[in-house]
Amino acid sequence: MKNTFSIFFTILILLNGLNTFANDYQDSLVLEIEKTNDLFKKSELLLQISNGCQIEEIDLYAIPLIEICNKLEKENLNKDKRNTISSFKAQAHNNLGFMYKKQGLIEKAIKQFNQSLKISENSKEYGRIADVYSNLASTYQQQGEFSLAKELDLKALKLYKKANDLEGAIAVYDALATDSSVTDLYQDLAVVLSVMHQIDTGSASDLLVKITPQTNDDKAWRFTAPVSYTHLT
């Protein structure tokens, strides 16, 4: 028992240390923002903070970031900087959408996600855009609009594959596997594909729990599922 408490308190101390480090780092970025007059540098720093701060603080950094991006867009920037600013702005809208979603402000979240997609329509940052589609899909799923969520998940999946983002693709397969608007046939397929993509990286015991039911005689993918099952046993 004594050893258990020692481990527990050690973990608490480590977590507290990590939180302190994160807060100190964020404070240092804020100081840099206050010191510089370079708007482009300010936008970089604001994006860093809004990507890593507490969810409830996102708007404190994302909104000023969008305002600075709007100013920079009026300047005579080269193509690369203009594309970078568009990316920063799109990420800020996505971050705001994520915050509003977590706060249950669904309409505001959807508006921000759609704004992010509109800015990114000509971008080739496929993984980042896929993240927005995935966030939008989970927001609609939260509202019970499963059919629309499925369409958005499939768009996200296509972009994750284009970006060679395996982790993102797995997340979409897992979402489709629990989407009630998807037929049992394709829910089961999503499970099989999710497991197949995780054979080399996932927990064998967890993946076995997912794949074993797919080897039953009444399952459509019973001839595909054993390939994954054999690799995991």
XYZ file of C-alpha atoms in Angstrom:
233
model
C 0.000 0.000 0.000
C 2.829 2.360 0.958
C 4.531 1.709 -2.386
C 1.263 2.451 -4.240
C 0.953 5.817 -2.509
C 4.588 6.635 -3.333
C 3.966 5.943 -7.019
C 0.750 7.990 -6.929
C 2.452 11.025 -5.400
C 5.397 10.695 -7.795
C 2.977 10.836 -10.725
C 1.260 13.888 -9.226
C 4.597 15.669 -8.839
C 5.563 14.850 -12.430
C 2.214 16.086 -13.772
C 2.496 19.264 -11.750
C 5.982 19.785 -13.167
C 4.723 19.335 -16.722
C 1.873 21.805 -16.131
C 4.295 24.340 -14.680
C 6.598 23.930 -17.685
C 3.673 24.363 -20.113
C 2.464 27.493 -18.302
C 5.960 28.985 -18.192
C 6.420 28.299 -21.915
C 3.077 29.920 -22.730
C 3.988 32.956 -20.616
C 7.290 33.267 -22.482
C 5.431 33.288 -25.816
C 3.073 35.994 -24.549
C 6.103 38.117 -23.584
C 7.522 37.661 -27.080
C 4.214 38.833 -28.566
C 4.289 41.961 -26.405
C 7.901 42.755 -27.376
C 7.678 42.401 -31.161
C 6.115 44.838 -33.626
C 6.351 42.320 -36.454
C 2.771 41.270 -37.227
C 3.872 38.090 -38.988
C 5.893 37.054 -35.929
C 2.945 37.880 -33.681
C 0.704 35.660 -35.804
C 3.167 32.747 -35.517
C 3.311 33.088 -31.740
C -0.467 33.429 -31.352
C -0.977 30.277 -33.407
C 1.497 28.379 -31.220
C -0.393 29.393 -28.099
C -3.883 28.757 -29.479
C -2.774 25.278 -30.582
C -1.499 24.355 -27.127
C -3.406 26.358 -24.522
C -6.335 25.249 -22.361
C -9.526 24.810 -24.380
C -11.358 27.593 -22.555
C -8.523 30.023 -23.411
C -8.443 29.403 -27.164
C -10.517 32.455 -28.068
C -8.090 34.742 -26.174
C -5.443 33.935 -28.792
C -7.340 32.719 -31.876
C -9.463 35.857 -32.264
C -6.483 38.283 -32.139
C -4.712 35.935 -34.567
C -7.578 36.210 -37.058
C -7.566 40.018 -36.695
C -3.820 40.168 -37.415
C -4.214 37.836 -40.402
C -6.918 40.136 -41.788
C -4.486 43.070 -41.539
C -1.653 41.137 -43.145
C -3.871 40.059 -46.043
C -4.148 43.743 -47.016
C -0.371 44.072 -47.275
C 1.742 43.351 -50.342
C 2.968 39.899 -49.274
C 4.714 37.347 -51.454
C 2.827 34.188 -52.402
C 4.430 31.991 -49.732
C 3.661 34.395 -46.894
C 0.128 34.916 -48.171
C -0.435 31.140 -48.174
C 1.050 30.884 -44.684
C -1.246 33.594 -43.362
C -4.264 31.835 -44.902
C -3.180 28.623 -43.172
C -2.793 30.413 -39.805
C -6.238 31.959 -40.187
C -7.859 28.650 -41.137
C -6.251 26.956 -38.120
C -7.493 29.731 -35.831
C -11.079 29.222 -37.036
C -10.725 25.458 -36.560
C -9.419 25.967 -33.013
C -12.340 28.262 -32.211
C -14.747 25.682 -33.616
C -13.179 23.022 -31.409
C -13.586 25.239 -28.337
C -17.236 26.047 -29.130
C -17.958 22.354 -29.757
C -16.554 21.430 -26.352
C -18.681 24.178 -24.799
C -21.826 22.815 -26.473
C -22.190 25.899 -28.711
C -22.880 23.804 -31.792
C -24.038 26.496 -34.237
C -21.006 28.665 -33.463
C -18.737 25.636 -33.829
C -20.175 24.711 -37.235
C -19.782 28.303 -38.428
C -16.094 28.339 -37.458
C -15.359 24.951 -39.045
C -17.040 26.002 -42.284
C -15.098 29.265 -42.264
C -11.893 27.274 -41.912
C -12.846 25.068 -44.875
C -13.755 28.086 -47.003
C -10.328 29.635 -46.413
C -8.645 26.305 -47.204
C -10.524 25.448 -50.406
C -7.416 25.885 -52.587
C -4.903 24.615 -50.032
C -2.883 21.417 -50.365
C -2.543 20.938 -46.592
C -4.626 17.787 -46.861
C -4.056 16.537 -43.312
C -5.037 19.854 -41.727
C -8.176 20.154 -43.869
C -9.064 16.550 -43.033
C -8.897 17.470 -39.337
C -11.502 20.182 -39.933
C -13.822 17.800 -41.796
C -13.407 15.274 -38.985
C -14.206 17.918 -36.342
C -17.247 19.024 -38.328
C -18.392 15.408 -38.699
C -18.207 14.747 -34.957
C -20.102 17.998 -34.336
C -22.968 16.924 -36.598
C -22.878 13.460 -35.035
C -23.263 15.154 -31.648
C -26.432 16.771 -33.062
C -27.761 13.430 -34.288
C -27.238 14.262 -37.979
C -25.521 10.964 -38.696
C -25.951 10.916 -42.471
C -24.217 14.273 -42.886
C -21.551 13.234 -40.392
C -20.838 10.145 -42.489
C -20.383 12.228 -45.664
C -17.936 14.504 -43.869
C -16.058 11.562 -42.357
C -15.610 10.076 -45.831
C -14.217 13.407 -47.101
C -11.835 13.462 -44.145
C -10.777 9.874 -44.824
C -9.995 10.653 -48.471
C -7.805 13.593 -47.445
C -6.056 11.674 -44.651
C -5.115 9.014 -47.193
C -3.889 11.709 -49.570
C -1.734 13.088 -46.761
C -0.546 9.590 -45.730
C -1.935 10.324 -42.262
C -2.527 6.841 -40.837
C -3.615 8.042 -37.396
C -6.241 10.347 -38.897
C -7.565 7.592 -41.165
C -7.899 5.195 -38.221
C -9.876 7.810 -36.278
C -12.325 8.095 -39.186
C -12.696 4.309 -39.508
C -13.481 4.146 -35.780
C -16.061 6.931 -36.158
C -17.734 5.172 -39.097
C -17.804 1.895 -37.162
C -20.102 3.508 -34.565
C -22.127 5.716 -36.937
C -25.765 4.578 -36.858
C -26.394 5.975 -40.353
C -23.919 3.451 -41.756
C -25.245 -0.028 -42.563
C -23.983 -2.985 -40.519
C -22.058 -4.191 -43.563
C -19.972 -1.018 -43.761
C -19.713 -0.581 -40.000
C -18.105 -4.029 -39.885
C -15.840 -3.130 -42.806
C -14.726 0.009 -40.943
C -13.793 -2.160 -37.948
C -11.772 -4.545 -40.121
C -9.954 -1.701 -41.894
C -9.241 0.073 -38.609
C -7.664 -3.065 -37.149
C -5.681 -3.814 -40.307
C -4.167 -0.321 -40.208
C -3.122 -0.786 -36.560
C -1.597 -4.279 -36.640
C 1.979 -2.985 -36.376
C 1.303 -0.149 -33.921
C -1.761 -0.930 -31.792
C -2.314 -3.027 -28.680
C -2.724 -6.663 -29.786
C -5.172 -7.449 -26.973
C -7.368 -4.430 -27.745
C -7.348 -5.158 -31.467
C -8.263 -8.805 -30.874
C -11.338 -7.693 -28.951
C -12.375 -5.605 -31.975
C -11.606 -8.112 -34.725
C -12.732 -11.421 -33.168
C -16.507 -10.836 -33.678
C -15.804 -10.164 -37.366
C -14.619 -13.766 -37.829
C -18.063 -15.186 -36.965
C -19.923 -17.140 -39.682
C -22.679 -14.502 -39.944
C -20.248 -11.662 -40.745
C -19.740 -10.509 -44.358
C -16.024 -9.848 -43.882
C -15.292 -13.176 -42.137
C -12.851 -14.168 -44.878
C -10.912 -10.895 -44.569
C -10.945 -10.557 -40.784
C -8.926 -13.752 -40.117
C -5.902 -12.156 -41.817
C -5.781 -9.590 -39.023
C -6.738 -12.194 -36.402
C -3.847 -14.477 -37.406
C -1.333 -11.622 -37.170
C -2.510 -10.752 -33.658
C -2.512 -14.250 -32.142
